[in-house]
mmCIF file of C-alpha atoms in Angstrom:
data_model
loop_
_atom_site.group_PDB
_atom_site.id
_atom_site.type_symbol
_atom_site.label_atom_id
_atom_site.label_comp_id
_atom_site.label_asym_id
_atom_site.label_seq_id
_atom_site.Cartn_x
_atom_site.Cartn_y
_atom_site.Cartn_z
ATOM 1 C CA MET F 29 9.955 19.874 -1.908
ATOM 2 C CA THR F 30 7.028 22.654 -2.036
ATOM 3 C CA THR F 31 4.373 23.963 -0.665
ATOM 4 C CA GLY F 32 2.734 23.227 -4.205
ATOM 5 C CA ASP F 33 3.523 19.482 -3.788
ATOM 6 C CA ASP F 34 1.918 19.210 -0.160
ATOM 7 C CA ASP F 35 -0.888 20.592 -1.621
ATOM 8 C CA GLY F 36 -1.341 18.190 -4.571
ATOM 9 C CA TRP F 37 -0.867 15.344 -2.150
ATOM 10 C CA SER F 38 -3.436 16.494 -0.169
ATOM 11 C CA VAL F 39 -5.909 17.011 -2.263
ATOM 12 C CA LEU F 40 -5.265 13.536 -3.363
ATOM 13 C CA HIS F 41 -6.208 12.453 0.343
ATOM 14 C CA GLY F 42 -8.555 14.227 1.677
ATOM 15 C CA GLY F 43 -6.978 17.462 2.841
ATOM 16 C CA ILE F 44 -4.716 16.112 4.836
ATOM 17 C CA ARG F 45 -1.362 16.948 5.890
ATOM 18 C CA PRO F 46 1.116 15.187 5.400
ATOM 19 C CA SER F 47 3.185 14.219 7.685
ATOM 20 C CA PRO F 48 7.251 15.393 7.613
ATOM 21 C CA VAL F 49 7.198 10.762 7.029
ATOM 22 C CA VAL F 50 4.899 11.515 4.004
ATOM 23 C CA ARG F 51 6.819 14.292 3.226
ATOM 24 C CA GLY F 52 10.151 12.730 3.307
ATOM 25 C CA TRP F 53 8.889 10.015 0.815
ATOM 26 C CA LEU F 54 7.004 12.223 -1.279
ATOM 27 C CA ARG F 55 10.577 14.290 -2.173
ATOM 28 C CA MET F 56 12.513 11.586 -2.224
ATOM 29 C CA VAL F 57 9.794 9.821 -5.278
ATOM 30 C CA ARG F 58 10.272 13.599 -6.558
ATOM 31 C CA VAL F 59 13.323 12.360 -7.715
ATOM 32 C CA LEU F 60 13.273 9.471 -8.451
ATOM 33 C CA SER F 61 10.602 9.752 -10.933
ATOM 34 C CA ALA F 62 12.333 13.407 -12.313
ATOM 35 C CA GLY F 63 15.722 10.714 -13.844
ATOM 36 C CA PRO F 64 15.205 7.770 -16.799
ATOM 37 C CA VAL F 65 13.013 6.361 -14.574
ATOM 38 C CA ALA F 66 10.500 9.102 -16.101
ATOM 39 C CA ARG F 67 10.493 7.511 -19.461
ATOM 40 C CA VAL F 68 9.093 4.344 -18.285
ATOM 41 C CA PRO F 69 5.357 3.856 -18.776
ATOM 42 C CA PRO F 70 4.200 4.445 -15.716
ATOM 43 C CA ASP F 71 1.781 -0.077 -16.024
ATOM 44 C CA VAL F 72 4.297 -1.177 -17.293
ATOM 45 C CA LEU F 73 6.608 0.499 -13.534
ATOM 46 C CA SER F 74 2.722 -1.332 -11.902
ATOM 47 C CA ALA F 75 3.213 -4.328 -13.620
ATOM 48 C CA SER F 76 7.091 -4.526 -12.063
ATOM 49 C CA GLY F 77 6.516 -4.534 -8.545
ATOM 50 C CA VAL F 78 4.375 -7.201 -9.650
ATOM 51 C CA VAL F 79 7.371 -9.085 -10.311
ATOM 52 C CA VAL F 80 9.459 -8.160 -7.960
ATOM 53 C CA LEU F 81 7.146 -8.643 -5.252
ATOM 54 C CA ALA F 82 7.460 -12.714 -6.829
ATOM 55 C CA GLY F 83 10.795 -12.603 -6.668
ATOM 56 C CA ALA F 84 11.155 -11.560 -3.675
ATOM 57 C CA TRP F 85 8.171 -14.186 -2.337
ATOM 58 C CA ALA F 86 10.668 -17.281 -4.144
ATOM 59 C CA VAL F 87 13.977 -15.521 -2.251
ATOM 60 C CA ALA F 88 12.068 -16.558 0.679
ATOM 61 C CA LEU F 89 11.288 -19.429 0.298
ATOM 62 C CA ALA F 90 14.541 -20.223 0.026
ATOM 63 C CA GLY F 91 15.381 -19.762 3.767
ATOM 64 C CA ALA F 92 17.833 -17.603 5.993
ATOM 65 C CA PRO F 93 19.900 -15.754 4.986
ATOM 66 C CA TRP F 94 18.175 -15.427 1.815
ATOM 67 C CA THR F 95 15.646 -12.948 3.370
ATOM 68 C CA ALA F 96 17.451 -10.520 4.003
ATOM 69 C CA ALA F 97 17.529 -9.959 -0.154
ATOM 70 C CA THR F 98 14.197 -10.294 0.419
ATOM 71 C CA ALA F 99 13.109 -7.704 2.307
ATOM 72 C CA LEU F 100 15.446 -4.494 0.407
ATOM 73 C CA LEU F 101 13.141 -6.581 -2.628
ATOM 74 C CA VAL F 102 10.159 -5.567 -0.388
ATOM 75 C CA VAL F 103 11.672 -2.162 -0.266
ATOM 76 C CA ALA F 104 11.777 -2.235 -3.861
ATOM 77 C CA ALA F 105 8.001 -2.050 -4.930
ATOM 78 C CA GLY F 106 7.428 0.302 -1.842
ATOM 79 C CA VAL F 107 9.435 2.183 -4.415
ATOM 80 C CA LEU F 108 8.120 1.316 -7.408
ATOM 81 C CA ASP F 109 4.403 1.296 -6.713
ATOM 82 C CA GLY F 110 5.001 5.765 -5.075
ATOM 83 C CA LEU F 111 6.897 6.063 -8.768
ATOM 84 C CA ASP F 112 3.525 4.580 -11.405
ATOM 85 C CA GLY F 113 1.854 7.399 -10.074
ATOM 86 C CA ALA F 114 4.327 9.719 -9.800
ATOM 87 C CA VAL F 115 5.570 9.382 -13.013
ATOM 88 C CA ALA F 116 2.090 9.609 -14.758
ATOM 89 C CA LEU F 117 2.080 13.875 -13.684
ATOM 90 C CA ARG F 118 5.123 14.298 -14.267
ATOM 91 C CA THR F 119 5.196 13.369 -17.441
ATOM 92 C CA GLY F 120 1.242 14.084 -18.242
ATOM 93 C CA ARG F 121 0.460 10.218 -18.555
ATOM 94 C CA ALA F 122 -1.992 9.942 -15.537
ATOM 95 C CA ARG F 123 -5.599 8.580 -17.467
ATOM 96 C CA PRO F 124 -8.117 6.198 -15.781
ATOM 97 C CA LEU F 125 -6.627 3.265 -17.175
ATOM 98 C CA GLY F 126 -3.464 3.750 -15.142
ATOM 99 C CA ALA F 127 -4.979 4.268 -11.332
ATOM 100 C CA VAL F 128 -7.218 0.983 -12.356
ATOM 101 C CA VAL F 129 -3.619 -1.022 -13.387
ATOM 102 C CA ASP F 130 -2.061 0.381 -10.481
ATOM 103 C CA ALA F 131 -5.532 -0.707 -8.627
ATOM 104 C CA VAL F 132 -5.110 -4.694 -9.700
ATOM 105 C CA ALA F 133 -1.387 -4.043 -9.206
ATOM 106 C CA ASP F 134 -1.879 -3.201 -6.007
ATOM 107 C CA ARG F 135 -3.732 -5.935 -4.926
ATOM 108 C CA LEU F 136 -2.132 -9.091 -6.481
ATOM 109 C CA GLY F 137 1.043 -6.981 -4.770
ATOM 110 C CA ASP F 138 -0.692 -7.614 -1.627
ATOM 111 C CA LEU F 139 -1.369 -11.761 -2.557
ATOM 112 C CA LEU F 140 1.940 -11.402 -2.819
ATOM 113 C CA LEU F 141 3.466 -10.006 0.556
ATOM 114 C CA GLY F 142 0.905 -12.624 1.753
ATOM 115 C CA ALA F 143 2.668 -15.369 0.344
ATOM 116 C CA VAL F 144 5.999 -13.575 1.540
ATOM 117 C CA LEU F 145 4.584 -14.134 5.109
ATOM 118 C CA VAL F 146 4.054 -18.067 4.911
ATOM 119 C CA ALA F 147 6.795 -18.952 2.531
ATOM 120 C CA LEU F 148 8.512 -16.737 6.553
ATOM 121 C CA GLY F 149 6.178 -19.719 8.299
ATOM 122 C CA ALA F 150 3.171 -17.224 9.148
ATOM 123 C CA ALA F 151 0.592 -19.285 10.056
ATOM 124 C CA PRO F 152 -1.471 -19.566 7.613
ATOM 125 C CA GLY F 153 -4.971 -18.502 8.782
ATOM 126 C CA TRP F 154 -3.444 -14.934 9.904
ATOM 127 C CA VAL F 155 -2.057 -14.023 6.128
ATOM 128 C CA LEU F 156 -5.500 -14.912 4.808
ATOM 129 C CA ALA F 157 -7.088 -12.713 8.296
ATOM 130 C CA ALA F 158 -4.593 -9.758 7.105
ATOM 131 C CA LEU F 159 -5.083 -10.749 3.932
ATOM 132 C CA ALA F 160 -8.874 -9.987 4.386
ATOM 133 C CA LEU F 161 -9.559 -6.247 6.192
ATOM 134 C CA VAL F 162 -7.468 -5.683 3.092
ATOM 135 C CA PHE F 163 -10.000 -5.895 1.110
ATOM 136 C CA VAL F 164 -12.745 -4.848 3.155
ATOM 137 C CA HIS F 165 -10.844 -1.917 3.567
ATOM 138 C CA GLU F 166 -10.121 -1.137 -0.593
ATOM 139 C CA PHE F 167 -13.974 -2.319 -1.112
ATOM 140 C CA LEU F 168 -14.734 0.015 1.441
ATOM 141 C CA ARG F 169 -12.799 3.018 -0.056
ATOM 142 C CA ALA F 170 -13.597 3.425 -3.591
ATOM 143 C CA ARG F 171 -16.773 2.004 -3.146
ATOM 144 C CA ALA F 172 -17.764 5.092 -0.627
ATOM 145 C CA GLN F 173 -15.746 6.676 -3.251
ATOM 146 C CA SER F 174 -17.293 6.180 -6.647
ATOM 147 C CA VAL F 175 -20.805 7.229 -5.077
ATOM 148 C CA GLY F 176 -19.653 10.428 -3.872
ATOM 149 C CA MET F 177 -16.766 10.812 -0.780
ATOM 150 C CA PRO F 178 -14.088 13.164 -1.565
ATOM 151 C CA GLY F 179 -10.967 12.130 -0.938
ATOM 152 C CA VAL F 180 -9.568 8.795 0.446
ATOM 153 C CA GLY F 181 -11.807 9.256 3.609
ATOM 154 C CA ALA F 182 -8.685 8.544 6.637
ATOM 155 C CA VAL F 183 -5.300 7.530 5.756
ATOM 156 C CA THR F 184 -5.290 5.023 8.115
ATOM 157 C CA VAL F 185 -2.750 2.218 9.871
ATOM 158 C CA ALA F 186 -2.778 0.292 7.841
ATOM 159 C CA GLU F 187 -2.634 1.766 4.203
ATOM 160 C CA ARG F 188 -0.502 0.591 1.388
ATOM 161 C CA PRO F 189 3.198 1.651 2.509
ATOM 162 C CA THR F 190 1.862 -0.224 6.546
ATOM 163 C CA ARG F 191 1.898 -4.168 4.579
ATOM 164 C CA LEU F 192 5.544 -3.513 3.334
ATOM 165 C CA VAL F 193 6.819 -2.449 6.424
ATOM 166 C CA VAL F 194 5.681 -5.448 8.148
ATOM 167 C CA VAL F 195 6.462 -8.166 5.548
ATOM 168 C CA ALA F 196 10.406 -6.420 5.376
ATOM 169 C CA LEU F 197 10.946 -6.530 8.710
ATOM 170 C CA PRO F 198 10.170 -10.461 9.681
ATOM 171 C CA ALA F 199 12.181 -10.768 6.349
ATOM 172 C CA LEU F 200 15.077 -9.261 7.879
ATOM 173 C CA GLY F 201 14.420 -10.694 11.175
ATOM 174 C CA ALA F 202 14.773 -14.153 9.141
ATOM 175 C CA ALA F 203 17.881 -13.327 8.142
ATOM 176 C CA VAL F 204 19.264 -12.250 11.286
ATOM 177 C CA LEU F 205 17.820 -14.677 13.386
ATOM 178 C CA PRO F 206 16.348 -17.020 11.632
ATOM 179 C CA ALA F 207 14.812 -19.799 15.385
ATOM 180 C CA GLY F 208 13.003 -16.733 14.928
ATOM 181 C CA PRO F 209 12.375 -14.094 17.769
ATOM 182 C CA PRO F 210 13.479 -14.631 21.201
ATOM 183 C CA LEU F 211 11.349 -15.480 24.116
ATOM 184 C CA VAL F 212 8.342 -15.866 21.738
ATOM 185 C CA GLY F 213 8.467 -18.438 20.565
ATOM 186 C CA VAL F 214 6.370 -18.496 16.965
ATOM 187 C CA SER F 215 8.018 -17.518 13.386
ATOM 188 C CA TRP F 216 8.848 -14.340 12.287
ATOM 189 C CA GLY F 217 5.656 -14.688 9.639
ATOM 190 C CA THR F 218 3.461 -15.587 11.993
ATOM 191 C CA VAL F 219 4.409 -12.452 15.048
ATOM 192 C CA PHE F 220 4.044 -10.282 11.605
ATOM 193 C CA ALA F 221 1.325 -11.061 10.900
ATOM 194 C CA LEU F 222 -0.870 -11.158 14.011
ATOM 195 C CA THR F 223 0.053 -7.247 13.640
ATOM 196 C CA TRP F 224 -0.999 -7.285 10.165
ATOM 197 C CA THR F 225 -4.148 -7.980 11.654
ATOM 198 C CA VAL F 226 -4.353 -6.181 14.167
ATOM 199 C CA LEU F 227 -2.951 -2.950 12.389
ATOM 200 C CA GLY F 228 -6.001 -4.204 10.298
ATOM 201 C CA ALA F 229 -8.776 -4.045 11.666
ATOM 202 C CA VAL F 230 -7.870 -0.263 13.323
ATOM 203 C CA GLY F 231 -7.184 0.750 10.435
ATOM 204 C CA LEU F 232 -11.240 -0.617 8.924
ATOM 205 C CA ALA F 233 -12.706 0.989 11.537
ATOM 206 C CA GLN F 234 -10.446 3.906 11.053
ATOM 207 C CA LEU F 235 -11.759 4.053 7.052
ATOM 208 C CA ALA F 236 -15.061 3.488 8.481
ATOM 209 C CA VAL F 237 -15.218 6.601 10.906
ATOM 210 C CA GLY F 238 -14.064 8.604 7.718
ATOM 211 C CA VAL F 239 -16.167 7.197 5.396
ATOM 212 C CA VAL F 240 -19.192 8.360 8.033
ATOM 213 C CA ARG F 241 -18.067 11.153 8.596
ATOM 214 C CA THR F 242 -16.695 12.646 4.849
ATOM 215 C CA ILE F 243 -19.839 11.079 2.481
ATOM 216 C CA PRO F 244 -22.311 13.520 1.206
ATOM 217 C CA PRO F 245 -25.595 12.127 2.149
ATOM 218 C CA ARG F 246 -27.518 12.040 -1.041
ATOM 219 C CA PHE F 247 -26.979 10.997 -4.175
ATOM 220 C CA PRO F 248 -24.102 13.494 -6.987
ATOM 221 C CA GLU F 249 -26.912 13.903 -9.241
ATOM 222 C CA SER F 250 -29.371 12.137 -8.571
ATOM 223 C CA PRO F 251 -32.451 11.563 -10.577
ATOM 224 C CA PRO F 252 -35.720 13.401 -10.376
ATOM 225 C CA GLY F 253 -38.177 12.174 -8.732
ATOM 226 C CA ARG F 254 -35.816 10.176 -6.110
#
């Protein structure tokens, strides 16, 4: 990973420098996007991530020990989620419509992640709370950017990689201990739906602070007299 790659990521994320974990992730995506996958249209990669998560949900419905495959599919969907943008930039196919397709695919993917947790035994109420926080989080960022906020406002604890992790882990846990976490008395799905909800609330607060700090005081190119 070069300094230029770090700088490119930083520009897209409001000047925030990537952590060592993020740098490792970017390095992996960069290597993969330079291979045969570069021939695949970015929109196809975005759609493939949704299809893979639908498969993860179907496998989760089968129960243990198949939920180990669910965890692998969730990770694969995360890789596809990173590859679509990387391939678009590397091959010069980045365009506004592609960004819209990617955003829609991400939101459909979030819904499927919630469905996976329900299949793992999560209480639907906690899953709905987690998903509501996700949609408010993403709407807040998108709306702030549409009125002139540079960057992403803040990189929070509730970003998409976190959502993938809090679904992959209980899927793996359910494969090893189908009865649920020891001494807890609830399913793996419920434990991580609650975890997702807490992280979502913290992340929304982080983003709100970032938006207030970085959003411009006036609309860009305000009409005369306003």
